[in-house]
Short mmCIF file of C-alpha atoms (C1' of nucleotides) in Angstrom, two decimals:
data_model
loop_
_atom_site.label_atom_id
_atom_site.label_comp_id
_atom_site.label_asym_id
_atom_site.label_seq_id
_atom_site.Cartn_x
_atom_site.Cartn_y
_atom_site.Cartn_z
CA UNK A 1 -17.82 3.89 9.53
CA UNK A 2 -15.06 5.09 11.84
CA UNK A 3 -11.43 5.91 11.39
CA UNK A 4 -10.85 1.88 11.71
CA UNK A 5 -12.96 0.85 9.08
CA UNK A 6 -11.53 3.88 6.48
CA UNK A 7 -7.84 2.71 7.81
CA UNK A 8 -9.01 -1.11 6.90
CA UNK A 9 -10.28 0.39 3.36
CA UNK A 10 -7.57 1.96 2.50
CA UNK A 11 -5.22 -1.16 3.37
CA UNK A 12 -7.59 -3.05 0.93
CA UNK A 13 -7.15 -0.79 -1.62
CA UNK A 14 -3.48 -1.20 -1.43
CA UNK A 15 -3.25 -4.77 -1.49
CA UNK A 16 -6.76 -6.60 -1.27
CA UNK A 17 -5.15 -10.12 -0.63
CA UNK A 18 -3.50 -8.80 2.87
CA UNK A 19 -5.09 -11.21 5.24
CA UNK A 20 -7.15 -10.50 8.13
CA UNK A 21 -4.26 -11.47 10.70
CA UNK A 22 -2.04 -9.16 8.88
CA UNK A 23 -5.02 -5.94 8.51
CA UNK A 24 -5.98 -6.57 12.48
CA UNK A 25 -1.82 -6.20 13.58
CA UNK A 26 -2.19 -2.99 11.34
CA UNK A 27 -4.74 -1.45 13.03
CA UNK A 28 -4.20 -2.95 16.24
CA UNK A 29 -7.40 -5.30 16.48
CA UNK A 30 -7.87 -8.88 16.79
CA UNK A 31 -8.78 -11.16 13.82
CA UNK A 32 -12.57 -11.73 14.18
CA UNK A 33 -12.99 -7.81 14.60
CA UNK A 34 -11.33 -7.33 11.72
CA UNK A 35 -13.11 -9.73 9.51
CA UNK A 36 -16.52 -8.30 10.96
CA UNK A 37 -15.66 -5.27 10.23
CA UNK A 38 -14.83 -6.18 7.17
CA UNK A 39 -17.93 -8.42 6.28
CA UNK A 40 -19.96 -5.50 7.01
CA UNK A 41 -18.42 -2.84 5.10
CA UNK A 42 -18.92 -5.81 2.20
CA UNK A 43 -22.77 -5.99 2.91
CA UNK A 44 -23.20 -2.16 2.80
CA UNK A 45 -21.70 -2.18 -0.51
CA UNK A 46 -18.96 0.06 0.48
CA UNK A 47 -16.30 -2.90 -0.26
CA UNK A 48 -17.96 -3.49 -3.56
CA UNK A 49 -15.31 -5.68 -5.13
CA UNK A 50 -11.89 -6.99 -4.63
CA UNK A 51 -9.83 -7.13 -8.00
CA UNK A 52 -6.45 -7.70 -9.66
CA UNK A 53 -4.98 -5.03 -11.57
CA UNK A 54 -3.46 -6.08 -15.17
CA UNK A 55 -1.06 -5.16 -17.73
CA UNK A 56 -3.31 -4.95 -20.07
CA UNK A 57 -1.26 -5.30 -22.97
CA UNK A 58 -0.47 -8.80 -21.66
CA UNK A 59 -4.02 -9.78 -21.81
CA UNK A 60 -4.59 -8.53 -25.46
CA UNK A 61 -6.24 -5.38 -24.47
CA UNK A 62 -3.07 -3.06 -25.28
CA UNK A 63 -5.47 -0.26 -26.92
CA UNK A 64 -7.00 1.96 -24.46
CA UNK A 65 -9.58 4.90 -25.57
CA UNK A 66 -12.36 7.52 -24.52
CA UNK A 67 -15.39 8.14 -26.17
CA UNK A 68 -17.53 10.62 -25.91
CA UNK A 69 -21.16 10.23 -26.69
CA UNK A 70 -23.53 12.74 -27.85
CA UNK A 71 -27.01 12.03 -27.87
CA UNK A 72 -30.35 12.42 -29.98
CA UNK A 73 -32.27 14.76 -28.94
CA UNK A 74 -35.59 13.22 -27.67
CA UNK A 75 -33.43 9.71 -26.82
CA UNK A 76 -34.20 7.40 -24.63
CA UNK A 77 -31.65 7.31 -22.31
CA UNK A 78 -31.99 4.02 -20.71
CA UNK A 79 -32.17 2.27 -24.44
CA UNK A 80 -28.55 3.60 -24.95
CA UNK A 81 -27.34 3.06 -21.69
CA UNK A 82 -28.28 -0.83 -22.15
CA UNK A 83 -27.13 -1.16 -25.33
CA UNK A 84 -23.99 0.24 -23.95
CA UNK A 85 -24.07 -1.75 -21.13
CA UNK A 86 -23.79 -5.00 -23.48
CA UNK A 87 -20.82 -4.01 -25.18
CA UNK A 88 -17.58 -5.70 -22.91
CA UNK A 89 -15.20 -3.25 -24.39
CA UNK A 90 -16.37 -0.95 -22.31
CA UNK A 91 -14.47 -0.70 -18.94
CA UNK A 92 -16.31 2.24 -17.52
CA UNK A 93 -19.08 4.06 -18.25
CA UNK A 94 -20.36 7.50 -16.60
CA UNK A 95 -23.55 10.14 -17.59
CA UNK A 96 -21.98 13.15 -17.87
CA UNK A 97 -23.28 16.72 -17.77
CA UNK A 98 -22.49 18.67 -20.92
CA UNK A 99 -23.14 18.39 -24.62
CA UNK A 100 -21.82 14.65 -24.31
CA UNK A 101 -24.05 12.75 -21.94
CA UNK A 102 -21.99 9.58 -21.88
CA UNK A 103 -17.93 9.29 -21.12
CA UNK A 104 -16.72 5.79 -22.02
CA UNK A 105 -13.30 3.82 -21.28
CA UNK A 106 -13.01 1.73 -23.74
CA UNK A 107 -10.17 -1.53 -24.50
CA UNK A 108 -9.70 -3.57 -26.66
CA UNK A 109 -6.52 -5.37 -28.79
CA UNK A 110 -5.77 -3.49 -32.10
CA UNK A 111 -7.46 -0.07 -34.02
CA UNK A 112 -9.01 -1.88 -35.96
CA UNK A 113 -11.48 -3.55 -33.13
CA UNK A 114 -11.53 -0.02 -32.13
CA UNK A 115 -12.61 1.22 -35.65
CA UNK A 116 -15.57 -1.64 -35.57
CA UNK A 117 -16.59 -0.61 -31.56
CA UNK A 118 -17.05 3.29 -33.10
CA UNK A 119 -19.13 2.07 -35.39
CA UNK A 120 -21.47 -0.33 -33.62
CA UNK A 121 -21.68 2.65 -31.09
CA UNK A 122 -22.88 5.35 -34.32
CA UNK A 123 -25.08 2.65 -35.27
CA UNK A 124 -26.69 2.29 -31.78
CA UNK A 125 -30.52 3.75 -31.66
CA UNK A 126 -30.02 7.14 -29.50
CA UNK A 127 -26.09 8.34 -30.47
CA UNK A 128 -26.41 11.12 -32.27
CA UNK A 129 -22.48 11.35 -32.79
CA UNK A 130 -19.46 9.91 -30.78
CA UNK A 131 -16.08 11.42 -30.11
CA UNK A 132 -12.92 9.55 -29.68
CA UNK A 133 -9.60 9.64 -28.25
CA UNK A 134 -7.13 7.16 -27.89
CA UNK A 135 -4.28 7.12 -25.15
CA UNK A 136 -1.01 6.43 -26.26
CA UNK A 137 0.39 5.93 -22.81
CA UNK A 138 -1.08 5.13 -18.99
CA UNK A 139 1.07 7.32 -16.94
CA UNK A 140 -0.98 5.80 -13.92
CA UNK A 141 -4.55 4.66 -13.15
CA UNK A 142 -6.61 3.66 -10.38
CA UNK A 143 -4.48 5.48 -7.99
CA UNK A 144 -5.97 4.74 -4.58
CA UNK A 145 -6.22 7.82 -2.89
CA UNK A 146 -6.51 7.91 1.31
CA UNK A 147 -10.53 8.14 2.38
CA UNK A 148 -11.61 10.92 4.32
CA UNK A 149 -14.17 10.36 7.26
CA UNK A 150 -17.18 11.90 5.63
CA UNK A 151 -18.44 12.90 9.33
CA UNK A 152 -14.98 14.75 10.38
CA UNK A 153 -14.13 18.28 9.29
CA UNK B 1 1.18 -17.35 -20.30
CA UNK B 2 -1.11 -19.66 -21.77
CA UNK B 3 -5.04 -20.73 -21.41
CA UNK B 4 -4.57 -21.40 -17.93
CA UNK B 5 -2.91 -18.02 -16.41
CA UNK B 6 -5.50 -16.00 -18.44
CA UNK B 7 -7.95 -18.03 -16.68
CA UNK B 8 -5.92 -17.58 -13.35
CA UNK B 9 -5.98 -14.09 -14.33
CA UNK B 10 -9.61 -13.31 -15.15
CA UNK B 11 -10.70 -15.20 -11.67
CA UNK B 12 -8.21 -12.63 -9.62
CA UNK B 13 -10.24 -10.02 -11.84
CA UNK B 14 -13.18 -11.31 -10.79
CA UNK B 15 -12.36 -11.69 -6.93
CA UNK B 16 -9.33 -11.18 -6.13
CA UNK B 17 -9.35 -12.90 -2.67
CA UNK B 18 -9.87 -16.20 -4.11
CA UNK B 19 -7.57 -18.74 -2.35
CA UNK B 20 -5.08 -20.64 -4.01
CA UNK B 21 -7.34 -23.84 -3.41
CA UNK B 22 -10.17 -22.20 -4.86
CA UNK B 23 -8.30 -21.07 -7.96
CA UNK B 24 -6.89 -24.84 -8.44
CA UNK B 25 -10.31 -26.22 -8.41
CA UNK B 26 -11.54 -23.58 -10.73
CA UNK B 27 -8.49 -24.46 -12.95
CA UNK B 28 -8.18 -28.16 -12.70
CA UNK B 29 -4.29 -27.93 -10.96
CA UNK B 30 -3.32 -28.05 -7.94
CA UNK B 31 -2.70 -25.40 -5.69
CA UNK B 32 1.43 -25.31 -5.17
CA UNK B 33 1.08 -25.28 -9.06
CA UNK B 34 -1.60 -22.15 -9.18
CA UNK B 35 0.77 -20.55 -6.22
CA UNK B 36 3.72 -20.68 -8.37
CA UNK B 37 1.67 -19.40 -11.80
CA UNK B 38 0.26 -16.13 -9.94
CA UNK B 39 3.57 -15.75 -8.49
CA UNK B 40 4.78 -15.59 -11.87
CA UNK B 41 2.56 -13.05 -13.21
CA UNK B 42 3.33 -11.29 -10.97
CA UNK B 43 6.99 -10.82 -10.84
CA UNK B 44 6.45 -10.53 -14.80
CA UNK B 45 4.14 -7.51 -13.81
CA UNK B 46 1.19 -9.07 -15.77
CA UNK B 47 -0.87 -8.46 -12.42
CA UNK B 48 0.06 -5.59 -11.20
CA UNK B 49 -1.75 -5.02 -7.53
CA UNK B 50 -4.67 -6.47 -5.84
CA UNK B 51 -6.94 -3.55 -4.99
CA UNK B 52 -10.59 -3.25 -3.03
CA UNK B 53 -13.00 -1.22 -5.23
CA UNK B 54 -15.15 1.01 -3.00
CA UNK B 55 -18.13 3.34 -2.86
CA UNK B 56 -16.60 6.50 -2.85
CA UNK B 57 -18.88 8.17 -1.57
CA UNK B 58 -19.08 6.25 1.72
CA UNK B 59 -15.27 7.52 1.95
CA UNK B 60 -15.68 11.05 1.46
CA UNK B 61 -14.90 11.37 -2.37
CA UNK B 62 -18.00 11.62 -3.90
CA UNK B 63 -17.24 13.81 -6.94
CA UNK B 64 -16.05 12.37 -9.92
CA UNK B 65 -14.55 14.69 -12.84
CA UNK B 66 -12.83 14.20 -15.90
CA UNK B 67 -10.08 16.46 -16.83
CA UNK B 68 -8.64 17.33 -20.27
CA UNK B 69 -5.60 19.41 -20.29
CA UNK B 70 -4.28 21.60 -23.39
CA UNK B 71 -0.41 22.00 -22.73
CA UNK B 72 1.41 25.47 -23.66
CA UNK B 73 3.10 25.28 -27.32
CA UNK B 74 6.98 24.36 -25.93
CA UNK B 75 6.01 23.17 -22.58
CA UNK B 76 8.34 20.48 -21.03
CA UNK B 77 5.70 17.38 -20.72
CA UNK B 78 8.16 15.65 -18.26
CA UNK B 79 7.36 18.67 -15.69
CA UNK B 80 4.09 19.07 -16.11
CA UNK B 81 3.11 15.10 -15.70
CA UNK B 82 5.50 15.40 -12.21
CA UNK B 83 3.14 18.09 -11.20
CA UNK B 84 0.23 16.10 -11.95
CA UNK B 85 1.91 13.41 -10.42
CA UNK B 86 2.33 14.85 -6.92
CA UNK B 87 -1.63 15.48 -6.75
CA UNK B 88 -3.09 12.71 -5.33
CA UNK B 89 -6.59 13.58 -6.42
CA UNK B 90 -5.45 12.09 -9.82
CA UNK B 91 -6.93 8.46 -10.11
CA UNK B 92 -5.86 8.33 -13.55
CA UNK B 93 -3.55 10.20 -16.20
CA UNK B 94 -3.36 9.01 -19.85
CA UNK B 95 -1.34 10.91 -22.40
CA UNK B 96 -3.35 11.51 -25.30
CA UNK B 97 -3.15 11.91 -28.56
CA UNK B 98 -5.25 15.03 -30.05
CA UNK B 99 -5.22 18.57 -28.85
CA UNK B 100 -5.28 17.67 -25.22
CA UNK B 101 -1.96 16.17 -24.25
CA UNK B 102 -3.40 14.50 -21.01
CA UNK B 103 -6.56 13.18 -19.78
CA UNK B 104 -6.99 12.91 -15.77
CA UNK B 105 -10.02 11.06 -13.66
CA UNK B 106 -10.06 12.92 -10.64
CA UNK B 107 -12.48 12.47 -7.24
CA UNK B 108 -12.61 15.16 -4.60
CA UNK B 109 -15.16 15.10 -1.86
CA UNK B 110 -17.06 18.86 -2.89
CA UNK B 111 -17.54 21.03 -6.12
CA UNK B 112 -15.73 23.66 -4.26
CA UNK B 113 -12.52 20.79 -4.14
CA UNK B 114 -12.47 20.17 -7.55
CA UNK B 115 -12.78 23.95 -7.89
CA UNK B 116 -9.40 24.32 -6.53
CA UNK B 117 -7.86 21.44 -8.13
CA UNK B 118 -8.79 22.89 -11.41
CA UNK B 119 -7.29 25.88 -10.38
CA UNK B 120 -3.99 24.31 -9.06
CA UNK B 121 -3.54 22.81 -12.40
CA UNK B 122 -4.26 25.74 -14.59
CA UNK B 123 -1.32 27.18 -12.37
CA UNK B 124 0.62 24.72 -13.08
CA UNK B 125 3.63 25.68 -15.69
CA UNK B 126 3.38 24.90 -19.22
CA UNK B 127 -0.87 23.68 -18.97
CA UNK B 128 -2.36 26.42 -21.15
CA UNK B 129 -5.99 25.52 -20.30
CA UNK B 130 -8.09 22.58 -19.08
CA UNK B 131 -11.56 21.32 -19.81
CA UNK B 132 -13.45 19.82 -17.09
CA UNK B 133 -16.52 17.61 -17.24
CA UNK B 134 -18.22 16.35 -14.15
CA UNK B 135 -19.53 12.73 -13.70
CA UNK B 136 -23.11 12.88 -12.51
CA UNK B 137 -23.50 9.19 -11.87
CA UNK B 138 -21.49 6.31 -12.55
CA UNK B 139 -23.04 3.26 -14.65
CA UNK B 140 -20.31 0.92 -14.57
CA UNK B 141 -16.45 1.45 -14.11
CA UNK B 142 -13.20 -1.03 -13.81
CA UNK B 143 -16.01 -3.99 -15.48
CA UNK B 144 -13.15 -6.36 -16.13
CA UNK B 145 -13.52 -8.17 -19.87
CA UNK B 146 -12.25 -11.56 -20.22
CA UNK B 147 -8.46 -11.41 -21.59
CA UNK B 148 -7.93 -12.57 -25.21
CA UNK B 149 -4.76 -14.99 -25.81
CA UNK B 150 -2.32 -12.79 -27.35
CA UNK B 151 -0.61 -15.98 -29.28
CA UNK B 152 -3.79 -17.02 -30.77
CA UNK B 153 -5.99 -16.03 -33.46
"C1'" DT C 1 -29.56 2.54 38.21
"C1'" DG C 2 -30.46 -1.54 35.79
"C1'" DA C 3 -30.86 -3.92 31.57
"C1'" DA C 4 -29.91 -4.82 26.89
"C1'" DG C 5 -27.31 -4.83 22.84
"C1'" DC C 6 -23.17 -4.32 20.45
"C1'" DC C 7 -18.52 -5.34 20.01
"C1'" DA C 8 -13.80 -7.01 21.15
"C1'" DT C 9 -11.29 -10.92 23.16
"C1'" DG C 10 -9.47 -15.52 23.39
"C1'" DG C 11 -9.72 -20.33 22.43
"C1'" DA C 12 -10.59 -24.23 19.33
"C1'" DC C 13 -10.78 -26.51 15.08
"C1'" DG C 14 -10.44 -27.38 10.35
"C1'" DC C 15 -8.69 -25.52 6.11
"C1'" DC C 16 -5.14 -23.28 3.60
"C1'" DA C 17 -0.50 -21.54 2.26
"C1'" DT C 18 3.85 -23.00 1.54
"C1'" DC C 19 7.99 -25.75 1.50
"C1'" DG C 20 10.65 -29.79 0.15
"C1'" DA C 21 11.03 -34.07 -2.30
"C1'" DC C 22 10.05 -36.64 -6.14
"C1'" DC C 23 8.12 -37.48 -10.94
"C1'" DT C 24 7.32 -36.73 -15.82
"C1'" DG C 25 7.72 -34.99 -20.42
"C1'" DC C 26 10.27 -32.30 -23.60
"C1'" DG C 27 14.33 -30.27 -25.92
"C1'" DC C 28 19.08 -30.49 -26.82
"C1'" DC C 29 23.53 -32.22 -27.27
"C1'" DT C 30 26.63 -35.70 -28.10
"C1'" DA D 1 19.19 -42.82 -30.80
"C1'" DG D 2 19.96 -42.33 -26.16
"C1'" DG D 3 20.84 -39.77 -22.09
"C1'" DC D 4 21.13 -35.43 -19.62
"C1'" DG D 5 18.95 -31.30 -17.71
"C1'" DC D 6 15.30 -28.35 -16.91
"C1'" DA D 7 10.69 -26.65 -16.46
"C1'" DG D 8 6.70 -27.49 -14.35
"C1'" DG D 9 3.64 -30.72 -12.19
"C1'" DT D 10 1.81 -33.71 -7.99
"C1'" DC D 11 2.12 -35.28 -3.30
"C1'" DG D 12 2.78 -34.95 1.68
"C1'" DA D 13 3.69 -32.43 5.90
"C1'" DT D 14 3.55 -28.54 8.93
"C1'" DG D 15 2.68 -24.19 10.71
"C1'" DG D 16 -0.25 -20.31 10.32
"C1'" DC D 17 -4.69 -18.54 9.23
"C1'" DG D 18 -9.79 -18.10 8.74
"C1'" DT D 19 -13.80 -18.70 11.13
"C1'" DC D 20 -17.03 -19.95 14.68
"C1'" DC D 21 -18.35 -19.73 19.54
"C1'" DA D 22 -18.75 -18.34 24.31
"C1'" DT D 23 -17.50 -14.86 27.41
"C1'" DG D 24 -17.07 -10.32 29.30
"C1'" DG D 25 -16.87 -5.20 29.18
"C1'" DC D 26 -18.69 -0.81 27.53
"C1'" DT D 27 -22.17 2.26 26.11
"C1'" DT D 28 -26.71 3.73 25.74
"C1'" DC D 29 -31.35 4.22 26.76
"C1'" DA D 30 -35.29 3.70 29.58
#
DNA sequence: TGAAGCCATGGACGCCATCGACCTGCGCCT
DNA sequence: AGGCGCAGGTCGATGGCGTCCATGGCTTCA
């Protein structure tokens, strides 16, 4: 992981269908380097994914929330987290500290699919209480932001 | 947009360097036809960007946070979402409805980053306070779901 | 100082992106 | 009802690209 590989990341992040000709005349390697490089950065899992960004709304998926999740005390933690992990509505998931121990991102097409998600979530063995707010606009997400070298500075 | 371009859609959401061959197998056309489809979507704005998803803690931004922010009774929300704007340690901003007016995903590399962040936007003018809630691991996030026809059903 | 391993280079080859030409099915207008 | 026009598809060709391989230089360690 040198300044090459977090220059090739960030390129990826911008536009992950650039091709290998055009990333190695950006950072002023040849083509097999670059797709080494490349490969490897894939099997340490710090590429994990390459994926298109949607309008949501266009898919069906126009209704964006958060949920908070609170949970029992004395919970399992891992049977929530996997009946979480079942539910496709849920875009992201992280274990927060605070009183709510799970953040969710939540979409789905209309408030009423919303209204029935809340619910199944209540329901679920664990959740003590959920907390929910919806976003009426996306001013921006998944901003890439520049990589620093973690062994500079 | 019709069966086939949410299909189109869901592969680039699923792996976003497909080829254009590949897609056309997956999709039973041929690949001039897919080319012309994705092109599509995308001047439409349907897919928005093709973007690597990375470990980011391998590039230096290993703290995640979520931010809510409680605006001043009168503020101007045009000026403080261009301050927000200009900080590029703002993956996300959604506009919210409920007491707090905005809702960021931020990732710094330290505690004592996102200390000054969260300082640097309780300076900012009109936010009256901000809540902060740190990620301590991430289960899942950007899981794409499967788009949903929005002329059927 | 010598050896070994890693990595970039350059060439070769087969696949892919992409363009143009033609075809087909559907809607509309006369 | 028939013909025109368009949208969107396949097909074929070509130039560029991905990908593999052998070679050579650099660094590192004994």
């Amino acid at each position: 992981m040198d300044a090459i590989d977090l220059r090739l990341i960030d390129l990826l992040r911008d536009n992950a269908r650039s091709s290998y000709a055009e990333l190695a005349r950006q950072v002023g390697l040849s083509a097999p380097a670059v797709h080494e490089r490349v490969g490897k950065l894939e099997a340490a899992g710090t590429i994990r994914a390459y994926r298109a960004e949607v309008e949501h709304e266009a898919i069906g998926l126009g209704v964006t929330a958060l949920i908070g999740i609170v949970e029992d005390s004395g919970a399992d933690t891992d049977d929530v987290l996997s009946a979480l992990r079942v539910m496709p509505e849920i875009e992201s998931c992280y274990f927060m500290a605070g009183v709510e121990s799970y953040q969710l991102t939540v979409r789905v097409g209309t408030i009423a699919e919303l209204e029935q998600l809340i619910v199944r979530i209540n329901r679920t063995r664990g959740v003590a209480s959920t907390r929910t707010a919806i976003a009426l606009s996306t001013k921006w997400e998944n901003r890439p932001q520049p990589g620093l070298d973690p062994t500079a500075g």
